[in-house]
PDB file of C-alpha atoms in Angstrom:
ATOM      1  CA  MET A1057      -4.887   0.654  -1.508  1.00 92.00           C
ATOM      2  CA  ILE A1058      -2.309   0.490   1.021  1.00 97.00           C
ATOM      3  CA  ASN A1059      -0.639   3.617   2.079  1.00 97.00           C
ATOM      4  CA  ILE A1060       2.737   2.438   3.521  1.00 98.00           C
ATOM      5  CA  ALA A1061       5.242   5.030   5.359  1.00 98.00           C
ATOM      6  CA  LEU A1062       8.928   4.449   4.534  1.00 97.00           C
ATOM      7  CA  PRO A1063      11.964   5.746   6.768  1.00 97.00           C
ATOM      8  CA  LYS A1064      13.828   7.634   4.815  1.00 94.00           C
ATOM      9  CA  GLY A1065      17.345   6.573   4.480  1.00 93.00           C
ATOM     10  CA  ARG A1066      19.444   3.134   4.773  1.00 93.00           C
ATOM     11  CA  LEU A1067      16.808   1.140   6.648  1.00 94.00           C
ATOM     12  CA  GLY A1068      13.444   2.935   4.157  1.00 94.00           C
ATOM     13  CA  GLU A1069      15.451   1.394   1.290  1.00 94.00           C
ATOM     14  CA  LYS A1070      16.328  -1.908   2.280  1.00 94.00           C
ATOM     15  CA  ALA A1071      12.737  -1.956   4.002  1.00 95.00           C
ATOM     16  CA  TYR A1072      11.357  -1.189   0.470  1.00 96.00           C
ATOM     17  CA  ASP A1073      13.461  -3.921  -1.425  1.00 95.00           C
ATOM     18  CA  LEU A1074      11.705  -6.918   0.949  1.00 95.00           C
ATOM     19  CA  PHE A1075       8.371  -4.850   0.057  1.00 96.00           C
ATOM     20  CA  GLU A1076       9.394  -5.387  -3.651  1.00 96.00           C
ATOM     21  CA  LYS A1077      10.794  -9.096  -2.971  1.00 96.00           C
ATOM     22  CA  ALA A1078       7.099  -9.759  -1.190  1.00 96.00           C
ATOM     23  CA  GLY A1079       5.016  -8.440  -4.421  1.00 96.00           C
ATOM     24  CA  TYR A1080       4.433  -5.177  -4.160  1.00 97.00           C
ATOM     25  CA  ALA A1081       6.901  -3.100  -6.380  1.00 95.00           C
ATOM     26  CA  CYS A1082       6.419   0.289  -7.506  1.00 95.00           C
ATOM     27  CA  PRO A1083       8.982   0.982  -9.838  1.00 92.00           C
ATOM     28  CA  SER A1084       8.157   5.010  -9.862  1.00 92.00           C
ATOM     29  CA  ILE A1085       9.971   4.770  -6.163  1.00 93.00           C
ATOM     30  CA  ARG A1086      13.576   4.386  -7.944  1.00 90.00           C
ATOM     31  CA  GLU A1087      13.339   7.067 -10.084  1.00 87.00           C
ATOM     32  CA  GLU A1088      15.076  10.310  -9.468  1.00 85.00           C
ATOM     33  CA  SER A1089      12.731  12.853  -9.095  1.00 84.00           C
ATOM     34  CA  ARG A1090      11.000  15.255  -6.155  1.00 86.00           C
ATOM     35  CA  LYS A1091       7.912  13.086  -6.157  1.00 88.00           C
ATOM     36  CA  LEU A1092       6.855  12.433  -2.805  1.00 89.00           C
ATOM     37  CA  ILE A1093       4.006   9.655  -3.284  1.00 94.00           C
ATOM     38  CA  PHE A1094       4.527   6.631  -5.515  1.00 96.00           C
ATOM     39  CA  GLU A1095       1.567   4.161  -5.769  1.00 95.00           C
ATOM     40  CA  ASN A1096       0.519   1.046  -8.178  1.00 95.00           C
ATOM     41  CA  GLU A1097      -2.850   0.336  -9.123  1.00 94.00           C
ATOM     42  CA  GLU A1098      -1.316  -2.957  -9.977  1.00 93.00           C
ATOM     43  CA  THR A1099      -0.376  -3.706  -6.672  1.00 93.00           C
ATOM     44  CA  GLY A1100      -2.747  -1.796  -4.600  1.00 94.00           C
ATOM     45  CA  VAL A1101       0.137   0.141  -2.685  1.00 97.00           C
ATOM     46  CA  ARG A1102       0.900   4.002  -2.685  1.00 97.00           C
ATOM     47  CA  TYR A1103       4.429   4.576  -0.818  1.00 97.00           C
ATOM     48  CA  PHE A1104       5.729   7.796   0.602  1.00 96.00           C
ATOM     49  CA  TRP A1105       9.190   8.738   2.441  1.00 96.00           C
ATOM     50  CA  ALA A1106       9.137  10.360   5.769  1.00 96.00           C
ATOM     51  CA  LYS A1107      11.628  11.449   8.550  1.00 96.00           C
ATOM     52  CA  PRO A1108      11.859   8.358  10.862  1.00 96.00           C
ATOM     53  CA  THR A1109      10.674   9.741  13.859  1.00 96.00           C
ATOM     54  CA  ASP A1110       7.731  11.099  11.642  1.00 98.00           C
ATOM     55  CA  VAL A1111       6.389   7.642  10.653  1.00 98.00           C
ATOM     56  CA  PRO A1112       4.838   6.677  13.398  1.00 98.00           C
ATOM     57  CA  VAL A1113       2.716   9.894  13.668  1.00 98.00           C
ATOM     58  CA  TYR A1114       1.593   8.992   9.891  1.00 98.00           C
ATOM     59  CA  VAL A1115       0.482   5.848  10.962  1.00 98.00           C
ATOM     60  CA  GLU A1116      -1.312   6.457  14.288  1.00 98.00           C
ATOM     61  CA  ARG A1117      -3.296   9.377  12.706  1.00 98.00           C
ATOM     62  CA  GLY A1118      -4.350   7.405   9.403  1.00 97.00           C
ATOM     63  CA  ALA A1119      -2.080   9.177   6.909  1.00 98.00           C
ATOM     64  CA  ALA A1120      -0.435   5.906   6.483  1.00 98.00           C
ATOM     65  CA  ASP A1121      -1.814   2.391   7.164  1.00 98.00           C
ATOM     66  CA  ILE A1122       1.204   0.810   8.023  1.00 98.00           C
ATOM     67  CA  GLY A1123       4.711   1.827   8.326  1.00 98.00           C
ATOM     68  CA  ILE A1124       8.075   1.085   9.378  1.00 98.00           C
ATOM     69  CA  ALA A1125       9.693   2.229  12.808  1.00 98.00           C
ATOM     70  CA  GLY A1126      12.799   1.529  15.052  1.00 97.00           C
ATOM     71  CA  LYS A1127      11.665   0.188  18.415  1.00 97.00           C
ATOM     72  CA  ASP A1128      13.832   2.942  19.699  1.00 97.00           C
ATOM     73  CA  ILE A1129      11.342   5.390  18.515  1.00 97.00           C
ATOM     74  CA  LEU A1130       8.341   3.610  19.295  1.00 98.00           C
ATOM     75  CA  LEU A1131       9.656   3.006  23.012  1.00 97.00           C
ATOM     76  CA  GLU A1132      10.150   6.975  23.204  1.00 97.00           C
ATOM     77  CA  TYR A1133       7.307   8.128  21.428  1.00 96.00           C
ATOM     78  CA  GLU A1134       4.687   5.468  22.322  1.00 97.00           C
ATOM     79  CA  PRO A1135       2.486   5.902  19.818  1.00 98.00           C
ATOM     80  CA  ASP A1136      -1.150   4.555  19.749  1.00 98.00           C
ATOM     81  CA  VAL A1137      -0.412   2.043  16.852  1.00 98.00           C
ATOM     82  CA  TYR A1138      -0.343  -2.497  16.420  1.00 98.00           C
ATOM     83  CA  GLU A1139       3.498  -3.783  16.366  1.00 97.00           C
ATOM     84  CA  LEU A1140       2.603  -6.330  13.880  1.00 97.00           C
ATOM     85  CA  GLY A1141       6.245  -7.616  14.488  1.00 95.00           C
ATOM     86  CA  ASP A1142      10.351  -7.553  14.157  1.00 96.00           C
ATOM     87  CA  LEU A1143      12.014  -7.047  10.644  1.00 96.00           C
ATOM     88  CA  GLY A1144      15.294  -8.377  11.931  1.00 93.00           C
ATOM     89  CA  MET A1145      16.936  -5.411  10.575  1.00 93.00           C
ATOM     90  CA  GLY A1146      18.693  -2.175  11.420  1.00 92.00           C
ATOM     91  CA  LYS A1147      19.420  -4.330  14.287  1.00 94.00           C
ATOM     92  CA  CYS A1148      21.376  -1.930  17.305  1.00 96.00           C
ATOM     93  CA  ARG A1149      21.268  -1.579  21.060  1.00 97.00           C
ATOM     94  CA  MET A1150      20.161   1.128  23.519  1.00 98.00           C
ATOM     95  CA  CYS A1151      22.993   1.761  25.774  1.00 98.00           C
ATOM     96  CA  VAL A1152      24.276   3.552  28.785  1.00 98.00           C
ATOM     97  CA  ALA A1153      28.013   4.306  27.540  1.00 98.00           C
ATOM     98  CA  GLY A1154      30.886   6.806  29.293  1.00 97.00           C
ATOM     99  CA  PRO A1155      34.399   7.121  29.912  1.00 96.00           C
ATOM    100  CA  ALA A1156      35.775   3.942  31.048  1.00 91.00           C
ATOM    101  CA  SER A1157      37.181   6.009  34.631  1.00 92.00           C
ATOM    102  CA  PHE A1158      33.650   7.094  35.071  1.00 94.00           C
ATOM    103  CA  ARG A1159      32.677   5.352  38.873  1.00 93.00           C
ATOM    104  CA  ASP A1160      28.722   6.112  39.810  1.00 92.00           C
ATOM    105  CA  SER A1161      28.215   7.324  42.905  1.00 91.00           C
ATOM    106  CA  MET A1162      24.965   7.116  44.682  1.00 90.00           C
ATOM    107  CA  ASP A1163      25.582  10.343  46.889  1.00 91.00           C
ATOM    108  CA  THR A1164      25.372  12.494  43.530  1.00 94.00           C
ATOM    109  CA  THR A1165      22.687  13.015  40.650  1.00 97.00           C
ATOM    110  CA  LEU A1166      23.885  11.354  37.634  1.00 98.00           C
ATOM    111  CA  ARG A1167      23.699  13.570  34.903  1.00 98.00           C
ATOM    112  CA  VAL A1168      22.657  11.637  32.040  1.00 98.00           C
ATOM    113  CA  ALA A1169      22.889  13.218  28.217  1.00 98.00           C
ATOM    114  CA  THR A1170      20.376  11.983  25.363  1.00 98.00           C
ATOM    115  CA  LYS A1171      18.216  11.934  22.629  1.00 97.00           C
ATOM    116  CA  PHE A1172      15.793   9.468  24.382  1.00 98.00           C
ATOM    117  CA  PRO A1173      14.544  11.155  27.700  1.00 98.00           C
ATOM    118  CA  ASN A1174      11.724   9.243  27.976  1.00 98.00           C
ATOM    119  CA  ILE A1175      13.899   5.899  27.514  1.00 98.00           C
ATOM    120  CA  ALA A1176      16.247   7.366  29.983  1.00 98.00           C
ATOM    121  CA  LYS A1177      13.825   8.175  32.446  1.00 98.00           C
ATOM    122  CA  LYS A1178      12.162   4.886  32.493  1.00 97.00           C
ATOM    123  CA  TYR A1179      15.581   2.649  32.902  1.00 98.00           C
ATOM    124  CA  TYR A1180      16.844   4.974  35.788  1.00 97.00           C
ATOM    125  CA  ALA A1181      13.322   4.562  37.698  1.00 97.00           C
ATOM    126  CA  SER A1182      13.476   0.895  36.779  1.00 96.00           C
ATOM    127  CA  VAL A1183      16.597   0.755  39.208  1.00 94.00           C
ATOM    128  CA  SER A1184      16.086   3.678  41.369  1.00 95.00           C
ATOM    129  CA  ARG A1185      18.218   6.215  40.331  1.00 96.00           C
ATOM    130  CA  GLN A1186      18.363   9.656  40.502  1.00 96.00           C
ATOM    131  CA  ILE A1187      19.529  11.848  37.254  1.00 97.00           C
ATOM    132  CA  ASP A1188      19.485  14.621  35.434  1.00 98.00           C
ATOM    133  CA  ILE A1189      18.683  14.983  31.694  1.00 98.00           C
ATOM    134  CA  ILE A1190      19.806  16.593  29.810  1.00 98.00           C
ATOM    135  CA  ASN A1191      18.818  16.582  26.206  1.00 97.00           C
ATOM    136  CA  LEU A1192      20.727  16.610  23.348  1.00 97.00           C
ATOM    137  CA  HIS A1193      20.412  16.372  19.183  1.00 93.00           C
ATOM    138  CA  GLY A1194      24.194  15.958  17.870  1.00 91.00           C
ATOM    139  CA  SER A1195      27.188  13.838  18.778  1.00 92.00           C
ATOM    140  CA  ILE A1196      25.865  12.825  22.067  1.00 95.00           C
ATOM    141  CA  GLU A1197      29.602  11.658  22.743  1.00 95.00           C
ATOM    142  CA  LEU A1198      30.764  14.711  23.043  1.00 96.00           C
ATOM    143  CA  ALA A1199      28.684  15.253  26.160  1.00 97.00           C
ATOM    144  CA  PRO A1200      30.479  13.209  28.732  1.00 97.00           C
ATOM    145  CA  ILE A1201      34.090  14.314  26.941  1.00 96.00           C
ATOM    146  CA  VAL A1202      33.648  18.003  27.758  1.00 96.00           C
ATOM    147  CA  GLY A1203      31.961  17.437  31.206  1.00 96.00           C
ATOM    148  CA  LEU A1204      28.284  18.126  30.025  1.00 97.00           C
ATOM    149  CA  SER A1205      27.128  14.400  31.529  1.00 98.00           C
ATOM    150  CA  ASP A1206      28.661  12.078  33.142  1.00 98.00           C
ATOM    151  CA  VAL A1207      26.713   9.475  31.072  1.00 98.00           C
ATOM    152  CA  ILE A1208      25.203   9.113  27.927  1.00 98.00           C
ATOM    153  CA  VAL A1209      21.906   7.001  26.706  1.00 98.00           C
ATOM    154  CA  ASP A1210      22.229   6.329  22.844  1.00 97.00           C
ATOM    155  CA  ILE A1211      21.871   3.866  20.532  1.00 96.00           C
ATOM    156  CA  VAL A1212      24.791   1.877  19.841  1.00 96.00           C
ATOM    157  CA  GLU A1213      25.491  -0.063  16.598  1.00 92.00           C
ATOM    158  CA  THR A1214      28.994  -0.937  16.162  1.00 90.00           C
ATOM    159  CA  GLY A1215      30.494   0.904  19.227  1.00 90.00           C
ATOM    160  CA  SER A1216      33.235   2.147  16.948  1.00 93.00           C
ATOM    161  CA  THR A1217      32.637   6.225  17.536  1.00 91.00           C
ATOM    162  CA  LEU A1218      32.431   5.559  21.369  1.00 94.00           C
ATOM    163  CA  ARG A1219      36.119   3.608  21.185  1.00 93.00           C
ATOM    164  CA  GLU A1220      37.552   6.291  19.338  1.00 93.00           C
ATOM    165  CA  ASN A1221      36.234   9.160  22.245  1.00 93.00           C
ATOM    166  CA  ASN A1222      37.307   6.712  25.077  1.00 93.00           C
ATOM    167  CA  LEU A1223      34.296   5.769  25.622  1.00 96.00           C
ATOM    168  CA  GLN A1224      32.707   1.980  26.325  1.00 96.00           C
ATOM    169  CA  VAL A1225      29.317   0.369  27.392  1.00 97.00           C
ATOM    170  CA  PHE A1226      28.192   0.249  30.854  1.00 97.00           C
ATOM    171  CA  GLU A1227      24.951  -0.879  30.648  1.00 96.00           C
ATOM    172  CA  THR A1228      22.384  -2.837  26.995  1.00 97.00           C
ATOM    173  CA  ILE A1229      18.728  -1.014  28.305  1.00 97.00           C
ATOM    174  CA  VAL A1230      17.229  -2.791  25.299  1.00 97.00           C
ATOM    175  CA  PRO A1231      18.165  -4.462  21.628  1.00 97.00           C
ATOM    176  CA  ILE A1232      16.732  -2.444  19.132  1.00 97.00           C
ATOM    177  CA  SER A1233      15.493  -3.891  15.530  1.00 96.00           C
ATOM    178  CA  ALA A1234      13.282  -2.004  13.047  1.00 97.00           C
ATOM    179  CA  ARG A1235       9.001  -3.108  13.566  1.00 97.00           C
ATOM    180  CA  LEU A1236       6.086  -3.165  10.973  1.00 98.00           C
ATOM    181  CA  ILE A1237       3.519  -1.334  12.655  1.00 98.00           C
ATOM    182  CA  ALA A1238       0.279  -0.790  11.775  1.00 98.00           C
ATOM    183  CA  ASN A1239      -2.811   1.527  12.210  1.00 98.00           C
ATOM    184  CA  LYS A1240      -5.299   0.422  14.472  1.00 98.00           C
ATOM    185  CA  ALA A1241      -8.441   1.547  12.594  1.00 97.00           C
ATOM    186  CA  GLY A1242      -6.629   0.612   8.832  1.00 95.00           C
ATOM    187  CA  TYR A1243      -5.922  -2.273  10.594  1.00 97.00           C
ATOM    188  CA  LYS A1244      -9.087  -3.625  10.976  1.00 96.00           C
ATOM    189  CA  PHE A1245     -11.022  -2.213   7.550  1.00 96.00           C
ATOM    190  CA  LYS A1246      -7.730  -3.890   5.915  1.00 96.00           C
ATOM    191  CA  TYR A1247      -7.758  -6.998   7.704  1.00 97.00           C
ATOM    192  CA  ASP A1248      -7.041  -9.210   4.850  1.00 97.00           C
ATOM    193  CA  GLU A1249      -4.930  -6.641   2.520  1.00 96.00           C
ATOM    194  CA  ILE A1250      -2.345  -5.562   5.467  1.00 97.00           C
ATOM    195  CA  ARG A1251      -2.428  -9.593   7.072  1.00 97.00           C
ATOM    196  CA  THR A1252      -1.200 -10.951   3.764  1.00 96.00           C
ATOM    197  CA  MET A1253       1.190  -8.607   3.313  1.00 96.00           C
ATOM    198  CA  SER A1254       2.939  -8.920   6.324  1.00 96.00           C
ATOM    199  CA  GLU A1255       2.626 -12.688   6.010  1.00 95.00           C
ATOM    200  CA  ARG A1256       4.708 -12.196   2.873  1.00 95.00           C
ATOM    201  CA  ILE A1257       7.100  -9.854   4.538  1.00 96.00           C
ATOM    202  CA  PHE A1258       7.724 -11.694   7.770  1.00 95.00           C
ATOM    203  CA  ALA A1259       8.223 -15.085   5.872  1.00 94.00           C
ATOM    204  CA  LEU A1260      11.255 -13.066   3.225  1.00 92.00           C
ATOM    205  CA  CYS A1261      12.907 -11.621   6.647  1.00 80.00           C
ATOM    206  CA  ASN A1262      13.281 -14.760   8.953  1.00 63.00           C
ATOM    207  CA  GLY A1263      12.572 -11.596  11.810  1.00 43.00           C
ATOM    208  CA  GLY A1264       9.082 -11.512  13.006  1.00 42.00           C
ATOM    209  CA  THR A1265       6.511 -13.927  14.166  1.00 41.00           C
TER     210      THR A1265
END
C-alpha cells in the first residue's frame, strides 16, 4: 500500500480529485464519517487527512510515503523529504506588505509580524536588514494597522484582504504552490509504485516535472 497524507481543506480535496483521476480512487473518502484512514486494496492506496503543517512531519517520519504540502510549509520547516514536483495548484505568493504610507528607514530595526519567522529571517538576512520578528498566529494584517509592526510577511492570494485594510504589497519573496513530497526511505523501497503514481499525477496537473 502507498500511504498518502492529504492536507485538510480545499487544497486536499483538489489533490484527492487529482489522485482519483490518475487511477487511485478510494470511494470511502467521500463518505460522511469520522474515520481517519481510508484505503482501497484494489488500487493499493491508503489516504488520511492531516493538518497542512503536519503533512511534512508524517512524510518525514515515514507514517506516509507521500504527501501534499505547500511550498510555504516546506520553506518554513525544511523537512528532510524529497520534493517530487510542483502540482501547480494552490498558487499564491509569500510577500512583504504594510501600510501604503510606510517608508522604511535603515536607522531603525524593522518590526516584522508573521506566521513564517524562518522565511522572514532568511529573506531579510539576504538583503542585510536588521529586523525584530513578531510571531503571530491569527490575522497578521491587524499588526501594522494597530502599530504592533511596521510590515508583515504573509501569504497573499488575491490581495483583497490587504486592500480592504489599506495595506499593499511591497515585495514578493517567493511564489507558493502545492508540492508532491515523498519519504526518502519509502521512495527507495517503493520506487516503482511511487514513480508511476507521480508520473500519472503530473501528466494530469501539467504543473510539475
